[in-house]
mmCIF file of C-alpha atoms in Angstrom:
data_model
loop_
_atom_site.group_PDB
_atom_site.id
_atom_site.type_symbol
_atom_site.label_atom_id
_atom_site.label_comp_id
_atom_site.label_asym_id
_atom_site.label_seq_id
_atom_site.Cartn_x
_atom_site.Cartn_y
_atom_site.Cartn_z
ATOM 1 C CA UNK C 1 158.387 68.787 92.930
ATOM 2 C CA UNK C 2 155.842 68.099 90.197
ATOM 3 C CA UNK C 3 153.161 67.624 92.861
ATOM 4 C CA UNK C 4 153.962 71.002 94.419
ATOM 5 C CA UNK C 5 153.845 72.743 91.027
ATOM 6 C CA UNK C 6 150.532 71.063 90.183
ATOM 7 C CA UNK C 7 149.099 72.131 93.554
ATOM 8 C CA UNK C 8 150.201 75.726 93.008
ATOM 9 C CA UNK C 9 148.662 75.771 89.524
ATOM 10 C CA UNK C 10 145.327 74.544 90.911
ATOM 11 C CA UNK C 11 145.482 77.095 93.709
ATOM 12 C CA UNK C 12 146.294 79.858 91.238
ATOM 13 C CA UNK C 13 143.429 78.740 88.994
ATOM 14 C CA UNK C 14 140.967 78.785 91.903
ATOM 15 C CA UNK C 15 142.138 82.252 92.944
ATOM 16 C CA UNK C 16 141.713 83.497 89.376
ATOM 17 C CA UNK C 17 138.162 82.115 89.161
ATOM 18 C CA UNK C 18 137.285 83.599 92.567
ATOM 19 C CA UNK C 19 138.728 86.966 91.506
ATOM 20 C CA UNK C 20 136.669 86.964 88.286
ATOM 21 C CA UNK C 21 133.472 86.105 90.177
ATOM 22 C CA UNK C 22 134.156 88.817 92.758
ATOM 23 C CA UNK C 23 134.866 91.352 89.995
ATOM 24 C CA UNK C 24 131.619 90.394 88.218
ATOM 25 C CA UNK C 25 129.611 90.808 91.432
ATOM 26 C CA UNK C 26 131.124 94.237 92.070
ATOM 27 C CA UNK C 27 130.433 95.263 88.478
ATOM 28 C CA UNK C 28 126.785 94.164 88.768
ATOM 29 C CA UNK C 29 126.423 96.143 92.006
ATOM 30 C CA UNK C 30 127.736 99.268 90.298
ATOM 31 C CA UNK C 31 125.310 98.783 87.405
ATOM 32 C CA UNK C 32 122.374 98.319 89.805
ATOM 33 C CA UNK C 33 123.394 101.464 91.701
ATOM 34 C CA UNK C 34 123.345 103.456 88.459
ATOM 35 C CA UNK C 35 119.881 102.117 87.594
ATOM 36 C CA UNK C 36 118.650 102.950 91.095
ATOM 37 C CA UNK C 37 119.966 106.519 91.042
ATOM 38 C CA UNK C 38 118.396 107.157 87.627
ATOM 39 C CA UNK C 39 115.110 105.608 88.783
ATOM 40 C CA UNK C 40 114.943 107.995 91.746
ATOM 41 C CA UNK C 41 115.807 111.032 89.607
ATOM 42 C CA UNK C 42 113.316 110.182 86.830
ATOM 43 C CA UNK C 43 110.475 109.232 89.214
ATOM 44 C CA UNK C 44 110.947 112.368 91.343
ATOM 45 C CA UNK C 45 111.062 114.698 88.324
ATOM 46 C CA UNK C 46 108.042 113.003 86.701
ATOM 47 C CA UNK C 47 105.968 113.332 89.890
ATOM 48 C CA UNK C 48 106.874 117.007 90.327
ATOM 49 C CA UNK C 49 106.152 117.905 86.694
ATOM 50 C CA UNK C 50 102.893 115.945 86.547
ATOM 51 C CA UNK C 51 101.650 116.992 90.028
ATOM 52 C CA UNK C 52 98.916 119.386 88.741
ATOM 53 C CA UNK C 53 97.554 116.703 86.393
ATOM 54 C CA UNK C 54 97.651 114.028 89.092
ATOM 55 C CA UNK C 55 95.849 116.262 91.589
ATOM 56 C CA UNK C 56 93.173 117.004 88.978
ATOM 57 C CA UNK C 57 92.687 113.281 88.344
ATOM 58 C CA UNK C 58 92.357 112.646 92.076
ATOM 59 C CA UNK C 59 89.700 115.357 92.326
ATOM 60 C CA UNK C 60 87.722 113.981 89.359
ATOM 61 C CA UNK C 61 87.762 110.418 90.696
ATOM 62 C CA UNK C 62 86.618 111.585 94.134
ATOM 63 C CA UNK C 63 83.849 113.768 92.662
ATOM 64 C CA UNK C 64 82.456 110.975 90.458
ATOM 65 C CA UNK C 65 82.423 108.421 93.288
ATOM 66 C CA UNK C 66 82.750 110.261 96.580
ATOM 67 C CA UNK C 67 82.749 107.201 98.860
ATOM 68 C CA UNK C 68 85.067 105.094 96.694
ATOM 69 C CA UNK C 69 88.876 105.166 97.061
ATOM 70 C CA UNK C 70 91.007 107.210 94.663
ATOM 71 C CA UNK C 71 93.813 104.701 94.492
ATOM 72 C CA UNK C 72 93.808 100.996 93.796
ATOM 73 C CA UNK C 73 96.524 98.795 95.221
ATOM 74 C CA UNK C 74 97.058 95.203 94.258
ATOM 75 C CA UNK C 75 99.557 92.556 95.254
ATOM 76 C CA UNK C 76 102.068 91.916 92.495
ATOM 77 C CA UNK C 77 105.186 89.790 92.219
ATOM 78 C CA UNK C 78 108.500 91.556 91.780
ATOM 79 C CA UNK C 79 112.154 90.682 91.526
ATOM 80 C CA UNK C 80 113.065 87.170 92.701
ATOM 81 C CA UNK C 81 109.403 86.417 93.480
ATOM 82 C CA UNK C 82 109.031 89.081 96.189
ATOM 83 C CA UNK C 83 105.442 90.325 96.637
ATOM 84 C CA UNK C 84 104.607 94.033 96.938
ATOM 85 C CA UNK C 85 101.589 96.331 96.674
ATOM 86 C CA UNK C 86 101.445 98.117 93.327
ATOM 87 C CA UNK C 87 99.602 101.444 93.138
ATOM 88 C CA UNK C 88 97.362 102.765 90.369
ATOM 89 C CA UNK C 89 94.563 105.265 90.033
ATOM 90 C CA UNK C 90 91.316 103.348 90.437
ATOM 91 C CA UNK C 91 89.794 102.822 86.977
ATOM 92 C CA UNK C 92 87.291 100.083 87.827
ATOM 93 C CA UNK C 93 84.257 99.648 90.044
ATOM 94 C CA UNK C 94 85.012 98.911 93.696
ATOM 95 C CA UNK C 95 84.162 95.179 93.477
ATOM 96 C CA UNK C 96 86.138 94.587 90.248
ATOM 97 C CA UNK C 97 88.243 91.798 91.743
ATOM 98 C CA UNK C 98 85.140 89.886 92.843
ATOM 99 C CA UNK C 99 83.695 90.129 89.309
ATOM 100 C CA UNK C 100 86.879 88.852 87.622
ATOM 101 C CA UNK C 101 86.056 85.144 88.022
ATOM 102 C CA UNK C 102 82.719 85.573 86.224
ATOM 103 C CA UNK C 103 84.515 87.203 83.275
ATOM 104 C CA UNK C 104 87.369 84.676 83.008
ATOM 105 C CA UNK C 105 85.818 82.962 79.967
ATOM 106 C CA UNK C 106 86.012 86.272 78.059
ATOM 107 C CA UNK C 107 89.757 86.671 78.482
ATOM 108 C CA UNK C 108 91.255 87.938 75.190
ATOM 109 C CA UNK C 109 94.927 87.210 75.921
ATOM 110 C CA UNK C 110 96.534 83.801 75.547
ATOM 111 C CA UNK C 111 98.448 82.493 78.540
ATOM 112 C CA UNK C 112 98.631 83.503 82.186
ATOM 113 C CA UNK C 113 97.119 87.007 81.955
ATOM 114 C CA UNK C 114 93.618 88.477 81.922
ATOM 115 C CA UNK C 115 92.658 91.253 79.498
ATOM 116 C CA UNK C 116 89.360 92.391 77.977
ATOM 117 C CA UNK C 117 89.055 95.176 75.407
ATOM 118 C CA UNK C 118 85.576 96.204 76.609
ATOM 119 C CA UNK C 119 85.823 95.259 80.269
ATOM 120 C CA UNK C 120 82.447 96.162 81.879
ATOM 121 C CA UNK C 121 84.163 96.841 85.210
ATOM 122 C CA UNK C 122 85.962 99.939 83.905
ATOM 123 C CA UNK C 123 84.446 103.316 84.884
ATOM 124 C CA UNK C 124 83.945 106.223 82.472
ATOM 125 C CA UNK C 125 86.902 108.194 83.817
ATOM 126 C CA UNK C 126 88.803 104.903 83.985
ATOM 127 C CA UNK C 127 88.542 104.450 80.209
ATOM 128 C CA UNK C 128 90.199 107.828 79.659
ATOM 129 C CA UNK C 129 92.927 107.161 82.208
ATOM 130 C CA UNK C 130 93.727 103.757 80.705
ATOM 131 C CA UNK C 131 93.756 105.062 77.139
ATOM 132 C CA UNK C 132 96.303 107.712 78.119
ATOM 133 C CA UNK C 133 98.109 105.416 80.623
ATOM 134 C CA UNK C 134 97.678 108.104 83.300
ATOM 135 C CA UNK C 135 96.332 105.439 85.667
ATOM 136 C CA UNK C 136 99.876 104.029 85.866
ATOM 137 C CA UNK C 137 101.511 107.188 87.243
ATOM 138 C CA UNK C 138 101.128 106.266 90.950
ATOM 139 C CA UNK C 139 103.556 103.410 90.239
ATOM 140 C CA UNK C 140 106.265 106.071 90.394
ATOM 141 C CA UNK C 141 105.824 105.840 94.185
ATOM 142 C CA UNK C 142 106.618 102.127 93.876
ATOM 143 C CA UNK C 143 109.804 103.162 92.072
ATOM 144 C CA UNK C 144 110.797 105.488 94.926
ATOM 145 C CA UNK C 145 110.092 102.695 97.415
ATOM 146 C CA UNK C 146 112.427 100.407 95.471
ATOM 147 C CA UNK C 147 109.807 97.813 94.498
ATOM 148 C CA UNK C 148 109.826 98.772 90.833
ATOM 149 C CA UNK C 149 112.066 100.360 88.235
ATOM 150 C CA UNK C 150 111.035 102.932 85.644
ATOM 151 C CA UNK C 151 111.782 100.382 82.889
ATOM 152 C CA UNK C 152 111.341 96.635 83.232
ATOM 153 C CA UNK C 153 108.963 93.700 82.714
ATOM 154 C CA UNK C 154 105.297 93.983 83.648
ATOM 155 C CA UNK C 155 104.736 92.949 87.315
ATOM 156 C CA UNK C 156 102.525 89.818 87.296
ATOM 157 C CA UNK C 157 99.754 88.798 89.683
ATOM 158 C CA UNK C 158 100.393 85.969 92.187
ATOM 159 C CA UNK C 159 97.825 83.705 90.495
ATOM 160 C CA UNK C 160 99.634 84.215 87.184
ATOM 161 C CA UNK C 161 103.037 83.284 88.608
ATOM 162 C CA UNK C 162 101.624 80.048 90.051
ATOM 163 C CA UNK C 163 101.281 78.799 86.459
ATOM 164 C CA UNK C 164 104.731 79.947 85.316
ATOM 165 C CA UNK C 165 107.246 77.472 83.934
ATOM 166 C CA UNK C 166 110.885 77.701 84.986
ATOM 167 C CA UNK C 167 111.490 79.497 81.672
ATOM 168 C CA UNK C 168 108.781 82.079 82.426
ATOM 169 C CA UNK C 169 110.233 82.672 85.910
ATOM 170 C CA UNK C 170 113.348 84.171 84.314
ATOM 171 C CA UNK C 171 111.380 87.381 83.689
ATOM 172 C CA UNK C 172 111.372 87.910 87.471
ATOM 173 C CA UNK C 173 115.175 88.190 87.614
ATOM 174 C CA UNK C 174 115.013 92.015 87.470
ATOM 175 C CA UNK C 175 112.718 94.608 89.020
ATOM 176 C CA UNK C 176 109.380 95.077 87.211
ATOM 177 C CA UNK C 177 108.897 98.400 85.452
ATOM 178 C CA UNK C 178 106.339 101.149 84.917
ATOM 179 C CA UNK C 179 107.004 100.742 81.218
ATOM 180 C CA UNK C 180 108.927 98.186 79.212
ATOM 181 C CA UNK C 181 109.610 96.587 75.857
ATOM 182 C CA UNK C 182 106.278 94.698 75.982
ATOM 183 C CA UNK C 183 104.290 97.901 76.555
ATOM 184 C CA UNK C 184 105.766 99.617 73.489
ATOM 185 C CA UNK C 185 105.703 96.563 71.212
ATOM 186 C CA UNK C 186 102.021 95.784 70.940
ATOM 187 C CA UNK C 187 100.927 95.280 74.533
ATOM 188 C CA UNK C 188 97.422 93.734 74.556
ATOM 189 C CA UNK C 189 97.836 92.521 70.965
ATOM 190 C CA UNK C 190 100.562 90.101 72.076
ATOM 191 C CA UNK C 191 100.186 86.661 73.627
ATOM 192 C CA UNK C 192 101.642 85.831 77.024
ATOM 193 C CA UNK C 193 104.514 83.890 75.466
ATOM 194 C CA UNK C 194 105.361 86.785 73.152
ATOM 195 C CA UNK C 195 105.464 89.048 76.215
ATOM 196 C CA UNK C 196 107.849 86.614 77.957
ATOM 197 C CA UNK C 197 110.161 86.557 74.922
ATOM 198 C CA UNK C 198 110.246 90.359 74.807
ATOM 199 C CA UNK C 199 110.972 90.551 78.544
ATOM 200 C CA UNK C 200 113.809 88.036 78.289
ATOM 201 C CA UNK C 201 115.240 89.890 75.281
ATOM 202 C CA UNK C 202 115.193 93.067 77.390
ATOM 203 C CA UNK C 203 116.867 91.337 80.361
ATOM 204 C CA UNK C 204 119.608 89.832 78.185
ATOM 205 C CA UNK C 205 120.331 93.203 76.554
ATOM 206 C CA UNK C 206 119.584 95.461 79.523
ATOM 207 C CA UNK C 207 121.575 98.692 79.516
ATOM 208 C CA UNK C 208 121.105 102.383 80.235
ATOM 209 C CA UNK C 209 120.979 103.039 76.485
ATOM 210 C CA UNK C 210 118.266 100.396 75.965
ATOM 211 C CA UNK C 211 116.255 101.884 78.856
ATOM 212 C CA UNK C 212 116.545 105.329 77.298
ATOM 213 C CA UNK C 213 115.275 104.034 73.932
ATOM 214 C CA UNK C 214 112.278 102.378 75.633
ATOM 215 C CA UNK C 215 111.499 105.609 77.510
ATOM 216 C CA UNK C 216 111.605 107.540 74.238
ATOM 217 C CA UNK C 217 109.234 105.029 72.613
ATOM 218 C CA UNK C 218 106.970 105.285 75.666
ATOM 219 C CA UNK C 219 106.883 109.066 75.337
ATOM 220 C CA UNK C 220 105.955 108.752 71.656
ATOM 221 C CA UNK C 221 103.114 106.407 72.578
ATOM 222 C CA UNK C 222 101.826 108.713 75.322
ATOM 223 C CA UNK C 223 101.898 111.746 73.019
ATOM 224 C CA UNK C 224 100.110 109.869 70.227
ATOM 225 C CA UNK C 225 103.104 109.635 67.906
ATOM 226 C CA UNK C 226 103.519 105.876 68.241
ATOM 227 C CA UNK C 227 101.413 102.858 67.366
ATOM 228 C CA UNK C 228 99.490 102.931 70.614
ATOM 229 C CA UNK C 229 100.210 101.795 74.149
#
């Protein structure tokens, strides 16, 4: 009798654990669906509203360098290590990637990133686009494709991820974003490890409210009311 009761208790315990796991999975799916719906709505509205500005930028880039491409696409690493092509307005000379190795010694960011304040590869129109973050707007198409979210960690390059520790890899547990906590908290002034800590803080506290606050801070930065993106 005692054996039967013990067996039933274990069975009941296993069922309870399974039920909790199943409930958690369903809850996560609902949360992800909400994020996805909002991403599509925000990206679509932003593209429609900014269409005249984006078309003007395309025209200027094509007029300044007629034979060069308007857009720049680069392989980035997204959620769970999945690679995708990220889009931006081209702000550098055509052979910028080939020149990167020669400039590696002038990297101004600690860790597995490359940043230069006065990067000689940036074009004149590119400097304006980067200062205003308008070069990032084509990433809204990545959002519609499902590769990115409006808010999330910065999508890293493959050669950056190669050097990641298991701790750093945790920042790839959610979709990368067009903007994020790192972008509105100092950006290029921060080290790689500081960026990782901010990303992990965002992931641990991720919510629709937190995303909204980051979007508001992003808007303040873009309109010149913040401390600078």
